[in-house]
């Protein structure tokens, strides 16, 4: 196949993968002089005209929308009486590759990936397009760290005639929702379940169901049994549980998933970490769209009702073999209440009815008056801060950021317990900071008697990228020393 010319324009360089219904080739576009991914469709043994029409439907469905987190479709051509899809070539690796190499990914990074993918899939669902094969291998991570959903090779519009044959299953068995495993028709809620299962695999380092050599046995397990309990998902566990609810009617829709995952990613990203430099991801559109100067609205953290099947919310220190619906309900409630207790700001995208207004998780009951929230520093009535407070905070922060990229053993003890929790525990904290080369403290403005500060920071990642941000800190003192108690972008 290499060195062949497809449709008189696309020079084949090499095979780069296989999708749901065909081989993907790296080609050079002789007209525009760029590299593209070209997918031959309808080329599997024994395929009929039905499958060929199905391949053309993929092209129509995929080309019907565009999104920064979906692989772009450039062209559909006919070559040797077969349809070929010409797509954006994404240089990078798949999420499956990253999981295989790194094992469990941090809840913050997984929430960020999930929020971006859910945004793309919500757009597809608005156009009545169902992906049907969401899995780690179909999530590409580009060189900038941005995730893109790929392989709409089995995408179909809602309302299209069902085109299946006896014994033919559309999708990857390990990531099929319970209703698809039972033979029901695909719908948007099925994609939500599959994305939840993909995020489960990323944060746990394993798929929700144990691998089995017999795919029928695996489908039966998905249809009748709960997924394996989560033990590493932390604050992300209730969201995954809500996306993987056995009952499609009880699941979040994809737009809600995007908003909630974005909120979790933003909260996790405040753990003394640069938001714009989230892991290897240089772009966080959910945070950017919510970063307004509007006074925060105080709400109680929503408690995600646990699924009857899913033992999702167990704290990490709890043995994974504890069972029972009562314990599952308590665990999920504790996970949600943990978020409420932290009192950290998170931002939601402008897709929802909050219009990008930052929401502050309440530290007290929902009946607490809104005015008890800490106001935005840009509008705060500041209490006097002495020169000594200013100099002390400057010295502390410069020392902290000078040491954090070299000695996390030292800086870990400079966080309050709740900040340590938001950092994803020691493992998540170390995992993040090993990817940051250095941090420069540009400006420190202390206020409220030295208990708060607005700080300008410039982060340099280990691959050379930089980001400059302003963070709002609060501090507590212990034995005369400062501890960072909260940190948010703004």
XYZ file of C-alpha atoms in Angstrom:
490
model
C 0.000 0.000 0.000
C 2.799 2.564 0.683
C 3.728 4.779 -2.291
C 0.275 4.385 -3.804
C -1.817 7.424 -4.690
C -5.389 7.568 -3.402
C -7.909 9.470 -5.510
C -5.068 11.050 -7.472
C -4.138 13.270 -4.515
C -3.171 11.450 -1.321
C 0.261 9.770 -1.326
C 0.301 6.794 1.065
C 3.214 6.830 3.519
C 2.438 4.087 6.036
C -0.317 2.405 8.065
C -0.887 4.050 11.438
C -3.801 2.069 12.868
C -7.103 0.292 12.512
C -10.495 1.734 13.368
C -13.934 0.262 13.800
C -14.440 -0.351 10.082
C -11.107 0.063 8.319
C -7.373 0.724 8.185
C -5.961 4.195 8.770
C -3.058 5.358 6.583
C -0.759 8.313 6.995
C -0.756 10.152 3.669
C 0.610 13.339 2.179
C -1.875 15.642 0.502
C -0.129 16.554 -2.771
C -2.436 19.547 -3.288
C -2.135 21.251 0.107
C 1.219 19.760 1.113
C 0.107 18.500 4.519
C -0.041 15.143 6.247
C -3.484 13.622 6.678
C -4.965 10.406 7.996
C -6.882 8.502 5.326
C -9.209 5.715 6.332
C -10.254 2.996 3.907
C -13.751 1.911 4.768
C -15.854 -1.048 3.815
C -12.789 -3.223 3.297
C -13.312 -6.056 5.736
C -13.788 -9.606 4.431
C -17.365 -10.540 3.611
C -18.728 -7.008 3.712
C -21.872 -6.244 1.776
C -23.302 -3.138 0.175
C -24.942 -2.462 3.541
C -21.571 -2.033 5.244
C -20.359 0.166 2.397
C -23.388 2.418 2.823
C -22.698 2.416 6.525
C -19.160 3.646 5.832
C -20.517 6.522 3.783
C -22.879 7.367 6.630
C -19.812 7.674 8.860
C -18.413 10.280 6.516
C -21.636 12.259 6.455
C -22.084 12.054 10.224
C -18.520 12.986 11.102
C -18.340 15.853 8.626
C -21.609 17.285 9.968
C -19.921 18.927 12.965
C -16.561 20.214 14.124
C -15.065 20.637 17.572
C -11.528 21.243 18.896
C -11.715 17.935 20.764
C -12.858 15.829 17.807
C -10.673 14.684 14.931
C -11.562 16.882 11.949
C -12.837 15.429 8.678
C -11.454 17.110 5.550
C -12.806 15.129 2.625
C -14.599 12.007 1.434
C -13.286 10.446 -1.770
C -13.984 7.384 -3.879
C -11.027 5.192 -4.790
C -11.266 1.761 -6.444
C -15.023 1.812 -5.810
C -14.479 2.138 -2.071
C -15.142 5.157 0.163
C -12.153 6.788 1.841
C -12.352 9.309 4.660
C -9.658 12.021 4.762
C -9.096 13.236 8.315
C -6.870 15.414 10.435
C -3.614 13.671 11.325
C -3.094 13.928 15.083
C 0.515 13.434 16.078
C 0.728 11.990 19.559
C -0.523 8.893 21.333
C -3.780 7.345 22.433
C -5.166 7.452 25.940
C -4.793 3.665 25.941
C -1.057 4.122 25.286
C -0.783 6.561 28.186
C -2.642 4.238 30.550
C -0.466 1.320 29.475
C 2.690 3.341 30.092
C 1.772 5.309 33.233
C -0.926 3.177 34.870
C -3.402 5.160 36.965
C -3.714 8.802 35.893
C -4.531 11.515 38.430
C -8.237 12.298 39.006
C -7.600 15.912 38.016
C -6.088 14.996 34.662
C -8.795 12.434 33.946
C -11.543 14.929 34.810
C -9.936 17.472 32.476
C -9.729 14.940 29.638
C -13.310 13.859 30.270
C -14.649 17.424 30.297
C -13.097 18.196 26.920
C -14.245 14.949 25.309
C -17.742 15.336 26.742
C -17.918 18.795 25.200
C -17.189 17.353 21.768
C -19.631 14.488 22.201
C -22.349 16.828 23.487
C -21.984 18.768 20.237
C -22.329 15.511 18.285
C -25.418 14.559 20.264
C -26.968 17.935 19.474
C -26.642 16.920 15.828
C -28.216 13.545 16.620
C -24.944 11.680 16.084
C -24.082 8.774 18.392
C -20.445 7.647 18.406
C -20.984 4.061 19.666
C -17.304 3.148 20.148
C -15.850 5.401 22.838
C -12.849 3.776 24.491
C -9.268 4.715 25.478
C -7.885 3.550 22.132
C -10.185 6.019 20.354
C -8.993 9.008 22.373
C -5.960 10.698 20.821
C -3.717 12.970 22.903
C -1.898 15.483 20.711
C 1.535 16.979 21.362
C -0.022 19.885 23.269
C -1.819 17.435 25.582
C -5.272 18.094 24.121
C -7.564 15.040 23.879
C -9.515 14.390 20.689
C -12.194 11.767 20.159
C -11.467 9.744 17.039
C -12.880 6.933 14.958
C -16.430 7.860 14.201
C -16.248 4.764 12.007
C -19.395 3.387 13.557
C -21.112 6.700 14.242
C -24.735 6.801 13.239
C -27.491 9.371 13.274
C -30.374 8.777 15.630
C -33.307 7.558 13.621
C -31.205 5.850 10.940
C -32.305 2.344 10.092
C -30.620 -0.209 12.316
C -28.075 -2.082 10.249
C -26.833 -5.132 12.066
C -26.602 -8.788 11.294
C -26.924 -11.836 13.512
C -23.712 -12.180 15.492
C -22.473 -8.696 14.556
C -21.889 -6.351 17.464
C -21.137 -2.685 16.847
C -18.638 -1.315 19.352
C -15.990 -2.678 21.704
C -17.494 -5.196 24.185
C -15.600 -3.935 27.245
C -17.020 -0.420 26.798
C -20.576 -1.215 25.736
C -23.284 0.011 28.095
C -25.546 -2.518 29.861
C -28.445 -1.775 27.508
C -26.272 -2.337 24.422
C -24.944 -5.527 25.976
C -28.571 -6.651 26.225
C -29.109 -5.953 22.523
C -30.949 -2.636 22.734
C -30.438 0.176 20.234
C -27.687 2.764 20.804
C -28.581 6.259 21.980
C -26.727 9.227 23.516
C -26.906 7.749 27.024
C -24.900 4.788 25.734
C -22.095 7.170 24.797
C -22.233 8.692 28.286
C -21.749 5.258 29.835
C -18.858 4.467 27.484
C -17.133 7.765 28.283
C -17.585 7.062 31.988
C -16.041 3.619 31.478
C -13.151 5.227 29.596
C -12.521 7.647 32.468
C -12.772 4.731 34.904
C -10.013 2.935 32.976
C -7.830 6.046 32.993
C -8.095 6.795 36.711
C -8.044 3.170 37.896
C -5.519 1.848 35.371
C -7.835 -1.012 34.414
C -11.150 -1.480 32.644
C -14.406 -1.556 34.652
C -14.884 -5.258 33.965
C -12.348 -8.025 34.119
C -11.149 -9.077 30.677
C -12.554 -12.365 29.396
C -11.580 -14.425 26.399
C -15.222 -14.997 25.500
C -16.815 -11.673 24.431
C -20.300 -13.069 25.019
C -19.394 -13.791 28.647
C -18.111 -10.233 28.981
C -21.335 -8.824 27.547
C -23.344 -10.928 29.978
C -21.279 -9.579 32.884
C -21.839 -5.984 31.775
C -25.568 -6.596 31.413
C -26.012 -8.246 34.815
C -23.144 -7.283 37.138
C -21.814 -4.010 38.597
C -18.380 -2.748 37.548
C -15.440 -3.394 39.813
C -15.220 -0.923 42.740
C -13.118 2.199 42.226
C -10.244 2.730 44.661
C -8.212 5.583 43.124
C -10.810 7.939 41.636
C -11.172 10.198 44.680
C -13.456 13.175 44.010
C -14.031 11.901 40.470
C -15.762 8.715 41.652
C -19.295 10.155 42.058
C -19.164 11.628 38.553
C -18.088 8.351 36.981
C -20.814 6.564 38.940
C -23.425 9.026 37.654
C -22.252 8.507 34.069
C -22.255 4.717 34.449
C -25.630 4.354 36.141
C -27.285 1.128 35.017
C -30.485 2.981 34.126
C -29.935 5.258 31.087
C -32.681 7.567 32.339
C -30.714 8.250 35.525
C -27.408 9.058 33.829
C -26.182 12.569 33.272
C -26.503 13.670 29.684
C -23.289 14.552 27.860
C -23.619 18.322 28.315
C -24.093 17.885 32.067
C -21.116 15.537 32.146
C -18.961 18.184 30.459
C -19.963 20.818 33.017
C -19.567 18.596 36.075
C -16.245 17.120 34.945
C -14.982 20.604 34.176
C -15.922 21.676 37.679
C -14.062 18.740 39.220
C -11.001 19.442 37.063
C -11.020 23.086 38.145
C -11.320 22.213 41.838
C -8.546 19.654 41.580
C -6.410 22.135 39.642
C -6.488 24.605 42.548
C -4.277 22.324 44.627
C -1.317 24.713 44.383
C -0.997 23.843 40.689
C -1.124 26.027 37.559
C -4.498 25.518 35.929
C -3.380 26.269 32.390
C -0.531 23.801 32.752
C -2.662 20.858 33.807
C -0.355 17.903 33.478
C 0.612 17.713 29.821
C -2.497 19.625 28.796
C -1.828 23.194 27.714
C -5.485 24.109 27.141
C -8.319 24.044 29.670
C -11.278 25.614 27.876
C -13.687 24.821 30.694
C -11.693 26.863 33.184
C -11.007 29.628 30.687
C -14.675 30.054 29.856
C -15.612 30.271 33.531
C -12.856 32.638 34.655
C -14.943 35.760 35.188
C -14.755 38.498 37.772
C -18.364 37.986 38.818
C -19.030 37.596 42.526
C -19.117 33.872 43.366
C -22.470 32.238 44.015
C -22.506 30.060 47.103
C -24.205 26.717 46.719
C -24.117 23.420 48.493
C -22.178 20.802 46.593
C -24.638 18.572 44.756
C -24.737 15.083 46.150
C -24.582 12.520 43.378
C -26.966 9.700 44.105
C -25.144 6.371 43.905
C -26.126 3.755 41.401
C -27.510 0.541 42.764
C -24.861 -1.389 40.836
C -21.763 0.709 41.335
C -19.535 0.701 44.417
C -17.999 3.946 43.248
C -17.381 6.325 46.073
C -15.225 4.352 48.481
C -12.486 6.498 50.045
C -9.027 5.296 49.124
C -8.238 4.105 52.628
C -11.347 1.893 52.713
C -10.704 -1.776 51.847
C -12.095 -2.467 48.376
C -13.840 -5.638 49.433
C -16.446 -3.851 51.581
C -19.814 -4.382 49.954
C -23.437 -3.474 50.443
C -25.736 -0.858 49.027
C -25.762 1.014 52.340
C -22.018 1.379 52.348
C -22.031 2.390 48.693
C -24.589 5.115 49.448
C -22.597 6.369 52.438
C -19.357 6.294 50.456
C -20.776 8.352 47.623
C -22.331 10.764 50.070
C -18.995 11.203 51.822
C -17.237 11.772 48.518
C -19.674 14.531 47.612
C -19.586 16.021 51.107
C -15.806 16.041 50.943
C -16.076 18.439 48.028
C -18.501 20.613 49.995
C -16.204 20.721 52.993
C -13.257 22.025 51.028
C -14.762 25.392 50.164
C -12.772 25.706 46.923
C -13.863 27.582 43.804
C -14.584 25.804 40.584
C -15.637 27.097 37.225
C -18.205 25.734 34.836
C -18.357 26.263 31.109
C -20.729 28.767 29.563
C -22.754 25.959 28.036
C -24.983 25.802 31.085
C -27.412 28.092 32.813
C -24.782 29.528 35.159
C -23.292 31.596 32.353
C -19.716 31.020 33.430
C -20.220 32.333 36.970
C -17.755 30.663 39.346
C -19.458 28.518 41.962
C -17.992 28.265 45.433
C -18.570 25.006 47.247
C -20.129 25.871 50.582
C -18.306 24.942 53.765
C -21.532 25.036 55.787
C -25.104 23.992 55.194
C -26.917 25.116 52.084
C -29.008 27.468 54.257
C -25.943 29.588 55.037
C -26.514 33.079 53.575
C -24.679 33.811 50.339
C -22.882 36.768 51.855
C -20.781 34.450 54.005
C -18.751 33.480 50.942
C -15.284 34.942 50.528
C -15.743 37.730 47.981
C -13.697 38.124 44.856
C -10.370 39.805 45.707
C -11.036 42.340 42.958
C -14.039 43.577 44.936
C -13.070 42.719 48.488
C -13.083 45.265 51.279
C -9.571 44.536 52.434
C -8.393 44.701 55.998
C -5.054 46.428 56.605
C -1.937 44.380 55.980
C 1.347 45.349 57.591
C 4.677 45.522 55.801
C 5.750 42.582 57.931
C 2.828 40.456 56.672
C 3.678 41.361 53.084
C 7.366 40.502 53.430
C 6.635 37.296 55.337
C 4.218 36.052 52.659
C 6.578 36.999 49.832
C 9.393 35.097 51.510
C 7.199 32.055 52.159
C 5.829 31.849 48.600
C 9.191 32.393 46.926
C 10.687 29.668 49.092
C 7.768 27.320 48.417
C 7.891 27.675 44.638
C 11.673 27.536 44.578
C 11.589 24.176 46.352
C 8.433 22.538 44.983
C 10.006 21.430 41.686
C 13.012 19.971 43.517
C 11.892 18.789 46.954
C 8.215 17.887 47.301
C 9.005 16.140 50.606
C 9.595 19.598 52.019
C 6.770 21.497 50.324
C 4.137 18.820 50.957
C 4.285 19.722 54.658
C 3.585 23.367 53.776
C 0.020 22.513 52.714
C -2.923 22.258 55.080
C -4.663 18.866 55.272
C -7.477 20.002 52.985
C -4.998 21.275 50.394
C -3.230 17.929 50.549
C -6.567 16.286 49.846
C -7.250 18.568 46.879
C -3.795 17.789 45.522
C -4.956 14.218 44.980
C -2.922 12.942 47.899
C 0.842 12.688 47.862
C 0.862 10.595 44.689
C -1.141 13.124 42.685
C 0.939 16.005 44.057
C 4.240 14.390 43.087
C 2.890 13.298 39.712
C 1.992 16.877 38.829
C 5.104 18.657 39.995
C 7.516 16.283 38.291
C 6.224 17.735 35.004
C 7.004 21.348 35.997
C 10.576 22.604 35.515
C 10.393 25.853 37.473
C 8.044 28.525 38.853
C 8.701 32.260 39.064
C 6.845 34.395 41.608
C 6.179 37.689 39.836
C 4.175 39.694 42.360
C 2.628 39.163 45.783
C -0.155 41.379 47.137
C -1.148 40.411 50.678
C -4.456 41.465 52.233
C -6.849 40.629 55.085
C -4.086 40.875 57.696
C -1.840 38.553 55.748
C -4.289 35.643 55.606
C -4.847 36.064 51.866
C -2.767 37.044 48.867
C -3.071 37.648 45.145
C 0.010 36.192 43.465
C 1.318 36.365 39.910
C 3.084 33.157 38.849
C 4.877 31.981 35.705
C 5.137 28.205 35.243
C 7.673 26.554 32.940
C 6.877 22.946 32.066
C 9.565 20.347 31.535
C 8.999 20.376 27.760
C 9.518 24.149 27.638
C 5.981 25.573 27.510
C 5.146 28.446 29.848
C 2.002 30.004 31.321
C 1.553 33.145 33.436
C -1.381 33.246 35.833
C -2.755 35.084 38.856
C -3.728 32.903 41.820
C -5.700 33.797 44.946
C -4.363 32.136 48.105
C -5.603 31.788 51.652
C -3.301 30.779 54.485
C -3.465 29.417 57.988
C -0.679 29.402 60.547
C 0.650 26.459 62.495
C 3.377 26.866 65.103
C 4.094 30.297 63.670
C 4.550 29.054 60.088
C 2.297 29.579 57.078
C 0.388 26.704 55.488
C -1.377 27.100 52.129
C -5.051 26.395 52.794
C -6.628 27.217 49.426
C -5.590 28.365 45.972
C -7.749 29.333 43.037
C -7.216 30.942 39.676
C -8.488 34.495 39.343
